[in-house]
Amino acid sequence: MSAAGSWTIPAEADLLQRLCAPGRDVCDCRDVMIVAAHPDDETIALGGQLHRMEGVRILHVTDGAPLDMEDARACGFGRREDYADARRKELIAAMALAGMDGEQLLSLAMADKTVPFRMVELARKLAVIFLEYRIRWVISHDFEGGHPDHDATAFAVHAACHLMRQAGVRVPKVLEFPLYHLRKGCLIVQRFASSGKAAASRELPLDNAAAVMKRRMLSQYLTQRRTLSPFAAAEEERLRRALKRRFLALPNGGEVYYAYFNWGLRPADWPALAASASRELDLPQWL
């Protein structure tokens, strides 16, 4: 990877205000990196904004293909590698609609459903990448209990920032987006599961053109049609300054969506994994 060049860094409030602006102006986002667990998470979160985020980079933690082959076989693939390749092609097609090229798309290519078991490795890699690309803002997952890879990615982003702080280098500011969580047994999409002082959610309304573009982008993910259907009718997207977290406990009061699926992690196993990673990285109690 080669480091990015020099540019003028806007203030955080300026970026959020410009993303929220009715005029839908293009934003200079060469210092911004979206860190998403899976190909398609970026479109769910910010598909209506990506065409305006000039120069933004998107880093995917996984290649979207689980080791268990269940999803691959359901889509007609006999090899995990072929399923991962199909998901990469879907991503490239979706991002092309937003005017993004392949050089803006980075991937660590971890297997889907394995991120909670690789949080230490991921945090260290992210710290290096943020420094090398001179990233000033990171946009990533809310710690919401939707998918274990999402929560593990949120942990690793915060841990990477702590490692950078400990090393005495400039730490990027972190914004977070919601994807989905449970509330009293009901699936809630694109709303934050928790609130906090000085972390008000900012709505990014989708005008008709942005909503149409987002639906077109989502439609490129042919292998994920059923999964993505609840997000096609979204009228807005949301961002906020990341909350200070204590990752050792389950999010959302312990009501986690992945408890009902075979997504690689039992909820009861999260606290021990987070505690082990925290010890290895010498993290504070709160991130």
PDB file of C-alpha atoms in Angstrom:
ATOM      1  CA  MET A   1       0.000   0.000   0.000  1.00  0.00           C
ATOM      2  CA  SER A   2       1.182   3.494  -0.726  1.00  0.00           C
ATOM      3  CA  ALA A   3       0.442   6.432   1.515  1.00  0.00           C
ATOM      4  CA  ALA A   4      -1.907   9.127   0.349  1.00  0.00           C
ATOM      5  CA  GLY A   5      -0.737  12.611  -0.512  1.00  0.00           C
ATOM      6  CA  SER A   6      -1.303  15.873   1.321  1.00  0.00           C
ATOM      7  CA  TRP A   7      -4.627  17.709   1.498  1.00  0.00           C
ATOM      8  CA  THR A   8      -6.558  20.174   3.573  1.00  0.00           C
ATOM      9  CA  ILE A   9      -8.344  18.449   6.444  1.00  0.00           C
ATOM     10  CA  PRO A  10     -11.863  19.722   7.134  1.00  0.00           C
ATOM     11  CA  ALA A  11     -13.270  19.815  10.663  1.00  0.00           C
ATOM     12  CA  GLU A  12     -15.541  16.972  11.713  1.00  0.00           C
ATOM     13  CA  ALA A  13     -18.576  19.230  11.970  1.00  0.00           C
ATOM     14  CA  ASP A  14     -17.928  20.463   8.426  1.00  0.00           C
ATOM     15  CA  LEU A  15     -18.063  16.944   7.015  1.00  0.00           C
ATOM     16  CA  LEU A  16     -21.271  16.036   8.806  1.00  0.00           C
ATOM     17  CA  GLN A  17     -22.850  19.324   7.825  1.00  0.00           C
ATOM     18  CA  ARG A  18     -21.870  18.849   4.203  1.00  0.00           C
ATOM     19  CA  LEU A  19     -23.180  15.308   4.140  1.00  0.00           C
ATOM     20  CA  CYS A  20     -26.439  16.607   5.599  1.00  0.00           C
ATOM     21  CA  ALA A  21     -26.614  19.628   3.301  1.00  0.00           C
ATOM     22  CA  PRO A  22     -29.732  19.904   1.099  1.00  0.00           C
ATOM     23  CA  GLY A  23     -27.574  20.858  -1.875  1.00  0.00           C
ATOM     24  CA  ARG A  24     -25.955  17.392  -1.915  1.00  0.00           C
ATOM     25  CA  ASP A  25     -22.519  18.912  -2.543  1.00  0.00           C
ATOM     26  CA  VAL A  26     -19.540  16.662  -3.216  1.00  0.00           C
ATOM     27  CA  CYS A  27     -17.329  16.255  -0.128  1.00  0.00           C
ATOM     28  CA  ASP A  28     -13.550  15.948  -0.079  1.00  0.00           C
ATOM     29  CA  CYS A  29     -13.146  12.571   1.666  1.00  0.00           C
ATOM     30  CA  ARG A  30      -9.564  11.664   0.813  1.00  0.00           C
ATOM     31  CA  ASP A  31      -8.848  11.483   4.541  1.00  0.00           C
ATOM     32  CA  VAL A  32     -11.859   9.245   5.278  1.00  0.00           C
ATOM     33  CA  MET A  33     -11.948   5.465   5.508  1.00  0.00           C
ATOM     34  CA  ILE A  34     -15.105   3.416   5.868  1.00  0.00           C
ATOM     35  CA  VAL A  35     -14.307   0.178   7.704  1.00  0.00           C
ATOM     36  CA  ALA A  36     -17.015  -2.388   7.031  1.00  0.00           C
ATOM     37  CA  ALA A  37     -17.175  -6.016   8.048  1.00  0.00           C
ATOM     38  CA  HIS A  38     -18.710  -7.364   4.833  1.00  0.00           C
ATOM     39  CA  PRO A  39     -19.152  -6.327   1.205  1.00  0.00           C
ATOM     40  CA  ASP A  40     -22.618  -4.663   1.148  1.00  0.00           C
ATOM     41  CA  ASP A  41     -22.417  -3.179   4.680  1.00  0.00           C
ATOM     42  CA  GLU A  42     -21.090   0.064   3.175  1.00  0.00           C
ATOM     43  CA  THR A  43     -24.087   0.325   0.848  1.00  0.00           C
ATOM     44  CA  ILE A  44     -26.608  -0.367   3.599  1.00  0.00           C
ATOM     45  CA  ALA A  45     -24.981   2.298   5.751  1.00  0.00           C
ATOM     46  CA  LEU A  46     -24.117   5.039   3.258  1.00  0.00           C
ATOM     47  CA  GLY A  47     -25.202   3.983  -0.218  1.00  0.00           C
ATOM     48  CA  GLY A  48     -27.027   7.266  -0.688  1.00  0.00           C
ATOM     49  CA  GLN A  49     -23.890   9.280   0.123  1.00  0.00           C
ATOM     50  CA  LEU A  50     -21.001   7.409  -1.491  1.00  0.00           C
ATOM     51  CA  HIS A  51     -21.294   9.183  -4.847  1.00  0.00           C
ATOM     52  CA  ARG A  52     -20.691  12.463  -2.986  1.00  0.00           C
ATOM     53  CA  MET A  53     -17.716  11.251  -0.920  1.00  0.00           C
ATOM     54  CA  GLU A  54     -14.900  12.064  -3.308  1.00  0.00           C
ATOM     55  CA  GLY A  55     -11.737  10.050  -2.668  1.00  0.00           C
ATOM     56  CA  VAL A  56     -13.152   7.982   0.208  1.00  0.00           C
ATOM     57  CA  ARG A  57     -11.609   4.556   0.763  1.00  0.00           C
ATOM     58  CA  ILE A  58     -13.559   1.531   1.869  1.00  0.00           C
ATOM     59  CA  LEU A  59     -11.829  -1.248   3.768  1.00  0.00           C
ATOM     60  CA  HIS A  60     -13.663  -4.539   4.096  1.00  0.00           C
ATOM     61  CA  VAL A  61     -12.529  -6.760   6.923  1.00  0.00           C
ATOM     62  CA  THR A  62     -13.898  -9.971   5.406  1.00  0.00           C
ATOM     63  CA  ASP A  63     -14.414 -11.282   1.903  1.00  0.00           C
ATOM     64  CA  GLY A  64     -18.038 -12.087   2.755  1.00  0.00           C
ATOM     65  CA  ALA A  65     -17.583 -15.862   2.452  1.00  0.00           C
ATOM     66  CA  PRO A  66     -17.940 -18.023   5.582  1.00  0.00           C
ATOM     67  CA  LEU A  67     -15.846 -21.143   6.081  1.00  0.00           C
ATOM     68  CA  ASP A  68     -18.915 -23.311   6.704  1.00  0.00           C
ATOM     69  CA  MET A  69     -19.983 -23.035   3.031  1.00  0.00           C
ATOM     70  CA  GLU A  70     -23.675 -22.817   3.954  1.00  0.00           C
ATOM     71  CA  ASP A  71     -24.190 -19.503   2.174  1.00  0.00           C
ATOM     72  CA  ALA A  72     -21.965 -20.490  -0.740  1.00  0.00           C
ATOM     73  CA  ARG A  73     -23.902 -23.691  -1.422  1.00  0.00           C
ATOM     74  CA  ALA A  74     -27.231 -21.876  -1.110  1.00  0.00           C
ATOM     75  CA  CYS A  75     -26.051 -19.590  -3.928  1.00  0.00           C
ATOM     76  CA  GLY A  76     -24.843 -22.477  -6.073  1.00  0.00           C
ATOM     77  CA  PHE A  77     -21.104 -22.294  -5.358  1.00  0.00           C
ATOM     78  CA  GLY A  78     -19.026 -25.380  -4.627  1.00  0.00           C
ATOM     79  CA  ARG A  79     -15.939 -23.530  -3.408  1.00  0.00           C
ATOM     80  CA  ARG A  80     -15.606 -20.774  -0.833  1.00  0.00           C
ATOM     81  CA  GLU A  81     -13.154 -18.921  -3.065  1.00  0.00           C
ATOM     82  CA  ASP A  82     -15.703 -18.737  -5.892  1.00  0.00           C
ATOM     83  CA  TYR A  83     -18.343 -17.337  -3.561  1.00  0.00           C
ATOM     84  CA  ALA A  84     -15.874 -14.742  -2.248  1.00  0.00           C
ATOM     85  CA  ASP A  85     -14.994 -13.795  -5.827  1.00  0.00           C
ATOM     86  CA  ALA A  86     -18.680 -13.368  -6.678  1.00  0.00           C
ATOM     87  CA  ARG A  87     -19.161 -11.084  -3.698  1.00  0.00           C
ATOM     88  CA  ARG A  88     -16.135  -9.012  -4.732  1.00  0.00           C
ATOM     89  CA  LYS A  89     -17.558  -8.604  -8.241  1.00  0.00           C
ATOM     90  CA  GLU A  90     -20.902  -7.535  -6.776  1.00  0.00           C
ATOM     91  CA  LEU A  91     -19.117  -4.939  -4.653  1.00  0.00           C
ATOM     92  CA  ILE A  92     -17.187  -3.548  -7.617  1.00  0.00           C
ATOM     93  CA  ALA A  93     -20.394  -3.284  -9.669  1.00  0.00           C
ATOM     94  CA  ALA A  94     -22.226  -1.504  -6.845  1.00  0.00           C
ATOM     95  CA  MET A  95     -19.382   0.926  -6.203  1.00  0.00           C
ATOM     96  CA  ALA A  96     -19.048   1.694  -9.925  1.00  0.00           C
ATOM     97  CA  LEU A  97     -22.589   3.093  -9.803  1.00  0.00           C
ATOM     98  CA  ALA A  98     -21.332   5.543  -7.180  1.00  0.00           C
ATOM     99  CA  GLY A  99     -18.370   6.513  -9.366  1.00  0.00           C
ATOM    100  CA  MET A 100     -15.796   4.616  -7.293  1.00  0.00           C
ATOM    101  CA  ASP A 101     -12.953   2.584  -8.764  1.00  0.00           C
ATOM    102  CA  GLY A 102     -11.191  -0.527  -7.517  1.00  0.00           C
ATOM    103  CA  GLU A 103      -8.252   1.409  -6.064  1.00  0.00           C
ATOM    104  CA  GLN A 104     -10.577   2.838  -3.432  1.00  0.00           C
ATOM    105  CA  LEU A 105     -11.631  -0.647  -2.299  1.00  0.00           C
ATOM    106  CA  LEU A 106      -9.340  -2.433   0.147  1.00  0.00           C
ATOM    107  CA  SER A 107      -9.887  -5.807   1.785  1.00  0.00           C
ATOM    108  CA  LEU A 108      -8.222  -7.829   4.516  1.00  0.00           C
ATOM    109  CA  ALA A 109     -10.068 -10.889   3.146  1.00  0.00           C
ATOM    110  CA  MET A 110     -10.756 -12.569   6.478  1.00  0.00           C
ATOM    111  CA  ALA A 111     -13.387 -15.277   6.319  1.00  0.00           C
ATOM    112  CA  ASP A 112     -16.908 -14.204   7.187  1.00  0.00           C
ATOM    113  CA  LYS A 113     -17.941 -15.113  10.785  1.00  0.00           C
ATOM    114  CA  THR A 114     -14.312 -15.260  12.033  1.00  0.00           C
ATOM    115  CA  VAL A 115     -13.662 -11.637  13.037  1.00  0.00           C
ATOM    116  CA  PRO A 116     -14.447 -12.053  16.774  1.00  0.00           C
ATOM    117  CA  PHE A 117     -11.601 -14.570  16.943  1.00  0.00           C
ATOM    118  CA  ARG A 118      -9.112 -12.262  15.193  1.00  0.00           C
ATOM    119  CA  MET A 119      -9.704  -8.923  16.920  1.00  0.00           C
ATOM    120  CA  VAL A 120      -6.124  -8.518  18.116  1.00  0.00           C
ATOM    121  CA  GLU A 121      -4.728  -9.076  14.631  1.00  0.00           C
ATOM    122  CA  LEU A 122      -7.351  -6.789  13.119  1.00  0.00           C
ATOM    123  CA  ALA A 123      -6.741  -3.942  15.580  1.00  0.00           C
ATOM    124  CA  ARG A 124      -3.002  -3.978  14.868  1.00  0.00           C
ATOM    125  CA  LYS A 125      -3.538  -4.026  11.108  1.00  0.00           C
ATOM    126  CA  LEU A 126      -6.020  -1.170  11.246  1.00  0.00           C
ATOM    127  CA  ALA A 127      -3.636   0.991  13.271  1.00  0.00           C
ATOM    128  CA  VAL A 128      -0.977   0.569  10.568  1.00  0.00           C
ATOM    129  CA  ILE A 129      -3.440   1.228   7.738  1.00  0.00           C
ATOM    130  CA  PHE A 130      -4.884   4.360   9.348  1.00  0.00           C
ATOM    131  CA  LEU A 131      -1.381   5.741   9.787  1.00  0.00           C
ATOM    132  CA  GLU A 132      -0.147   4.780   6.334  1.00  0.00           C
ATOM    133  CA  TYR A 133      -3.115   6.338   4.567  1.00  0.00           C
ATOM    134  CA  ARG A 134      -3.116   9.381   6.860  1.00  0.00           C
ATOM    135  CA  ILE A 135      -6.710   8.733   7.809  1.00  0.00           C
ATOM    136  CA  ARG A 136      -8.306  11.467   9.916  1.00  0.00           C
ATOM    137  CA  TRP A 137     -11.831  10.071  10.093  1.00  0.00           C
ATOM    138  CA  VAL A 138     -12.977   6.477  10.313  1.00  0.00           C
ATOM    139  CA  ILE A 139     -16.602   5.563   9.704  1.00  0.00           C
ATOM    140  CA  SER A 140     -17.517   2.120  10.991  1.00  0.00           C
ATOM    141  CA  HIS A 141     -20.086  -0.053  12.749  1.00  0.00           C
ATOM    142  CA  ASP A 142     -22.115   0.752  15.812  1.00  0.00           C
ATOM    143  CA  PHE A 143     -21.657  -1.786  18.619  1.00  0.00           C
ATOM    144  CA  GLU A 144     -25.265  -2.934  18.399  1.00  0.00           C
ATOM    145  CA  GLY A 145     -25.501  -6.731  18.591  1.00  0.00           C
ATOM    146  CA  GLY A 146     -26.592  -7.298  14.993  1.00  0.00           C
ATOM    147  CA  HIS A 147     -23.830  -9.506  13.561  1.00  0.00           C
ATOM    148  CA  PRO A 148     -20.763 -10.660  15.531  1.00  0.00           C
ATOM    149  CA  ASP A 149     -18.427  -9.528  12.742  1.00  0.00           C
ATOM    150  CA  HIS A 150     -19.923  -6.031  12.973  1.00  0.00           C
ATOM    151  CA  ASP A 151     -19.378  -5.852  16.732  1.00  0.00           C
ATOM    152  CA  ALA A 152     -15.850  -7.243  16.436  1.00  0.00           C
ATOM    153  CA  THR A 153     -15.024  -4.668  13.760  1.00  0.00           C
ATOM    154  CA  ALA A 154     -16.309  -1.888  16.033  1.00  0.00           C
ATOM    155  CA  PHE A 155     -14.079  -3.207  18.834  1.00  0.00           C
ATOM    156  CA  ALA A 156     -11.034  -3.385  16.553  1.00  0.00           C
ATOM    157  CA  VAL A 157     -11.514   0.170  15.228  1.00  0.00           C
ATOM    158  CA  HIS A 158     -11.603   1.577  18.768  1.00  0.00           C
ATOM    159  CA  ALA A 159      -8.677  -0.626  19.812  1.00  0.00           C
ATOM    160  CA  ALA A 160      -6.627   0.519  16.801  1.00  0.00           C
ATOM    161  CA  CYS A 161      -7.198   4.135  17.780  1.00  0.00           C
ATOM    162  CA  HIS A 162      -5.999   3.341  21.318  1.00  0.00           C
ATOM    163  CA  LEU A 163      -2.849   1.718  19.936  1.00  0.00           C
ATOM    164  CA  MET A 164      -2.168   4.810  17.851  1.00  0.00           C
ATOM    165  CA  ARG A 165      -2.705   7.056  20.855  1.00  0.00           C
ATOM    166  CA  GLN A 166      -0.279   4.956  22.872  1.00  0.00           C
ATOM    167  CA  ALA A 167       2.279   5.275  20.076  1.00  0.00           C
ATOM    168  CA  GLY A 168       1.972   9.059  20.137  1.00  0.00           C
ATOM    169  CA  VAL A 169       0.637   9.457  16.588  1.00  0.00           C
ATOM    170  CA  ARG A 170      -2.412  11.355  15.381  1.00  0.00           C
ATOM    171  CA  VAL A 171      -5.591   9.382  16.076  1.00  0.00           C
ATOM    172  CA  PRO A 172      -8.504   9.501  13.634  1.00  0.00           C
ATOM    173  CA  LYS A 173     -11.911  10.547  14.823  1.00  0.00           C
ATOM    174  CA  VAL A 174     -14.488   7.789  14.673  1.00  0.00           C
ATOM    175  CA  LEU A 175     -18.032   8.071  13.388  1.00  0.00           C
ATOM    176  CA  GLU A 176     -20.388   5.128  13.526  1.00  0.00           C
ATOM    177  CA  PHE A 177     -23.396   3.955  11.548  1.00  0.00           C
ATOM    178  CA  PRO A 178     -26.234   1.622  12.545  1.00  0.00           C
ATOM    179  CA  LEU A 179     -27.277  -1.384  10.466  1.00  0.00           C
ATOM    180  CA  TYR A 180     -29.684  -3.530  12.485  1.00  0.00           C
ATOM    181  CA  HIS A 181     -30.480  -4.645  16.011  1.00  0.00           C
ATOM    182  CA  LEU A 182     -33.299  -6.130  18.055  1.00  0.00           C
ATOM    183  CA  ARG A 183     -35.682  -4.142  20.218  1.00  0.00           C
ATOM    184  CA  LYS A 184     -38.075  -6.253  22.287  1.00  0.00           C
ATOM    185  CA  GLY A 185     -37.794  -9.043  19.743  1.00  0.00           C
ATOM    186  CA  CYS A 186     -38.405  -6.850  16.680  1.00  0.00           C
ATOM    187  CA  LEU A 187     -35.760  -6.182  14.025  1.00  0.00           C
ATOM    188  CA  ILE A 188     -34.907  -2.471  13.786  1.00  0.00           C
ATOM    189  CA  VAL A 189     -32.916  -1.306  10.763  1.00  0.00           C
ATOM    190  CA  GLN A 190     -30.752   1.779  10.412  1.00  0.00           C
ATOM    191  CA  ARG A 191     -31.586   3.182  13.852  1.00  0.00           C
ATOM    192  CA  PHE A 192     -29.084   3.391  16.695  1.00  0.00           C
ATOM    193  CA  ALA A 193     -29.586   0.850  19.458  1.00  0.00           C
ATOM    194  CA  SER A 194     -28.201   3.073  22.214  1.00  0.00           C
ATOM    195  CA  SER A 195     -27.847   6.767  22.910  1.00  0.00           C
ATOM    196  CA  GLY A 196     -25.271   8.866  24.699  1.00  0.00           C
ATOM    197  CA  LYS A 197     -24.510  12.423  25.688  1.00  0.00           C
ATOM    198  CA  ALA A 198     -22.870  14.575  23.006  1.00  0.00           C
ATOM    199  CA  ALA A 199     -23.455  11.838  20.448  1.00  0.00           C
ATOM    200  CA  ALA A 200     -26.659  12.912  18.756  1.00  0.00           C
ATOM    201  CA  SER A 201     -27.489  11.015  15.599  1.00  0.00           C
ATOM    202  CA  ARG A 202     -27.368  13.044  12.399  1.00  0.00           C
ATOM    203  CA  GLU A 203     -29.869  12.084   9.725  1.00  0.00           C
ATOM    204  CA  LEU A 204     -28.730  12.019   6.122  1.00  0.00           C
ATOM    205  CA  PRO A 205     -31.990  12.257   4.154  1.00  0.00           C
ATOM    206  CA  LEU A 206     -32.199  10.488   0.808  1.00  0.00           C
ATOM    207  CA  ASP A 207     -33.780  12.529  -1.932  1.00  0.00           C
ATOM    208  CA  ASN A 208     -35.376  10.634  -4.798  1.00  0.00           C
ATOM    209  CA  ALA A 209     -32.184  10.434  -6.856  1.00  0.00           C
ATOM    210  CA  ALA A 210     -30.123   9.158  -3.895  1.00  0.00           C
ATOM    211  CA  ALA A 211     -32.800   6.635  -2.927  1.00  0.00           C
ATOM    212  CA  VAL A 212     -32.944   5.296  -6.473  1.00  0.00           C
ATOM    213  CA  MET A 213     -29.161   5.041  -6.624  1.00  0.00           C
ATOM    214  CA  LYS A 214     -29.044   3.173  -3.328  1.00  0.00           C
ATOM    215  CA  ARG A 215     -31.646   0.670  -4.522  1.00  0.00           C
ATOM    216  CA  ARG A 216     -29.656   0.146  -7.730  1.00  0.00           C
ATOM    217  CA  MET A 217     -26.494  -0.417  -5.703  1.00  0.00           C
ATOM    218  CA  LEU A 218     -28.202  -2.900  -3.386  1.00  0.00           C
ATOM    219  CA  SER A 219     -29.562  -4.754  -6.420  1.00  0.00           C
ATOM    220  CA  GLN A 220     -26.003  -5.533  -7.550  1.00  0.00           C
ATOM    221  CA  TYR A 221     -25.584  -7.871  -4.574  1.00  0.00           C
ATOM    222  CA  LEU A 222     -27.421 -10.762  -6.191  1.00  0.00           C
ATOM    223  CA  THR A 223     -26.186 -13.303  -3.638  1.00  0.00           C
ATOM    224  CA  GLN A 224     -27.617 -11.182  -0.800  1.00  0.00           C
ATOM    225  CA  ARG A 225     -31.060 -10.322  -2.164  1.00  0.00           C
ATOM    226  CA  ARG A 226     -33.037 -11.790   0.724  1.00  0.00           C
ATOM    227  CA  THR A 227     -30.749 -10.316   3.380  1.00  0.00           C
ATOM    228  CA  LEU A 228     -30.821  -6.823   1.875  1.00  0.00           C
ATOM    229  CA  SER A 229     -34.558  -6.557   1.199  1.00  0.00           C
ATOM    230  CA  PRO A 230     -35.369  -4.764   4.524  1.00  0.00           C
ATOM    231  CA  PHE A 231     -33.022  -1.904   3.589  1.00  0.00           C
ATOM    232  CA  ALA A 232     -34.332  -1.057   0.126  1.00  0.00           C
ATOM    233  CA  ALA A 233     -37.058   1.273   1.422  1.00  0.00           C
ATOM    234  CA  ALA A 234     -34.781   3.403   3.625  1.00  0.00           C
ATOM    235  CA  GLU A 235     -35.542   7.138   3.475  1.00  0.00           C
ATOM    236  CA  GLU A 236     -32.488   8.265   5.416  1.00  0.00           C
ATOM    237  CA  GLU A 237     -29.102   7.151   6.673  1.00  0.00           C
ATOM    238  CA  ARG A 238     -27.504   7.997  10.006  1.00  0.00           C
ATOM    239  CA  LEU A 239     -24.120   8.844  11.449  1.00  0.00           C
ATOM    240  CA  ARG A 240     -22.902  10.008  14.834  1.00  0.00           C
ATOM    241  CA  ARG A 241     -19.722  10.526  16.792  1.00  0.00           C
ATOM    242  CA  ALA A 242     -18.789   7.109  18.185  1.00  0.00           C
ATOM    243  CA  LEU A 243     -19.792   6.479  21.773  1.00  0.00           C
ATOM    244  CA  LYS A 244     -17.266   5.604  24.441  1.00  0.00           C
ATOM    245  CA  ARG A 245     -17.636   1.845  24.877  1.00  0.00           C
ATOM    246  CA  ARG A 246     -17.086  -0.866  27.418  1.00  0.00           C
ATOM    247  CA  PHE A 247     -16.794  -3.781  25.022  1.00  0.00           C
ATOM    248  CA  LEU A 248     -16.535  -6.479  27.685  1.00  0.00           C
ATOM    249  CA  ALA A 249     -20.311  -6.706  28.013  1.00  0.00           C
ATOM    250  CA  LEU A 250     -22.808  -7.601  25.297  1.00  0.00           C
ATOM    251  CA  PRO A 251     -24.323  -4.595  23.520  1.00  0.00           C
ATOM    252  CA  ASN A 252     -27.986  -3.624  23.444  1.00  0.00           C
ATOM    253  CA  GLY A 253     -28.613  -4.823  26.982  1.00  0.00           C
ATOM    254  CA  GLY A 254     -27.718  -8.348  25.941  1.00  0.00           C
ATOM    255  CA  GLU A 255     -30.476  -8.599  23.315  1.00  0.00           C
ATOM    256  CA  VAL A 256     -28.426  -9.647  20.293  1.00  0.00           C
ATOM    257  CA  TYR A 257     -29.837 -10.576  16.915  1.00  0.00           C
ATOM    258  CA  TYR A 258     -27.219 -13.202  16.148  1.00  0.00           C
ATOM    259  CA  ALA A 259     -28.433 -15.325  19.058  1.00  0.00           C
ATOM    260  CA  TYR A 260     -31.021 -16.708  16.633  1.00  0.00           C
ATOM    261  CA  PHE A 261     -28.582 -17.693  13.882  1.00  0.00           C
ATOM    262  CA  ASN A 262     -25.512 -19.825  13.313  1.00  0.00           C
ATOM    263  CA  TRP A 263     -23.241 -16.862  12.649  1.00  0.00           C
ATOM    264  CA  GLY A 264     -20.099 -18.242  14.222  1.00  0.00           C
ATOM    265  CA  LEU A 265     -20.456 -16.945  17.773  1.00  0.00           C
ATOM    266  CA  ARG A 266     -22.672 -17.669  20.742  1.00  0.00           C
ATOM    267  CA  PRO A 267     -23.532 -14.477  22.635  1.00  0.00           C
ATOM    268  CA  ALA A 268     -22.228 -15.970  25.877  1.00  0.00           C
ATOM    269  CA  ASP A 269     -18.754 -16.258  24.309  1.00  0.00           C
ATOM    270  CA  TRP A 270     -18.366 -12.560  23.452  1.00  0.00           C
ATOM    271  CA  PRO A 271     -17.300 -11.236  26.897  1.00  0.00           C
ATOM    272  CA  ALA A 272     -14.439 -13.718  27.209  1.00  0.00           C
ATOM    273  CA  LEU A 273     -13.193 -12.998  23.675  1.00  0.00           C
ATOM    274  CA  ALA A 274     -13.322  -9.245  24.242  1.00  0.00           C
ATOM    275  CA  ALA A 275     -11.566  -9.595  27.604  1.00  0.00           C
ATOM    276  CA  SER A 276      -8.803 -11.746  26.109  1.00  0.00           C
ATOM    277  CA  ALA A 277      -8.228  -9.310  23.237  1.00  0.00           C
ATOM    278  CA  SER A 278      -8.241  -6.378  25.665  1.00  0.00           C
ATOM    279  CA  ARG A 279      -5.568  -7.994  27.819  1.00  0.00           C
ATOM    280  CA  GLU A 280      -3.363  -8.815  24.835  1.00  0.00           C
ATOM    281  CA  LEU A 281      -3.657  -5.257  23.517  1.00  0.00           C
ATOM    282  CA  ASP A 282      -3.376  -3.716  26.984  1.00  0.00           C
ATOM    283  CA  LEU A 283      -6.587  -1.765  26.503  1.00  0.00           C
ATOM    284  CA  PRO A 284      -8.276   0.360  29.150  1.00  0.00           C
ATOM    285  CA  GLN A 285     -11.687  -0.605  30.503  1.00  0.00           C
ATOM    286  CA  TRP A 286     -13.407   1.984  28.336  1.00  0.00           C
ATOM    287  CA  LEU A 287     -12.650   2.681  24.711  1.00  0.00           C
TER     288      LEU A 287
END
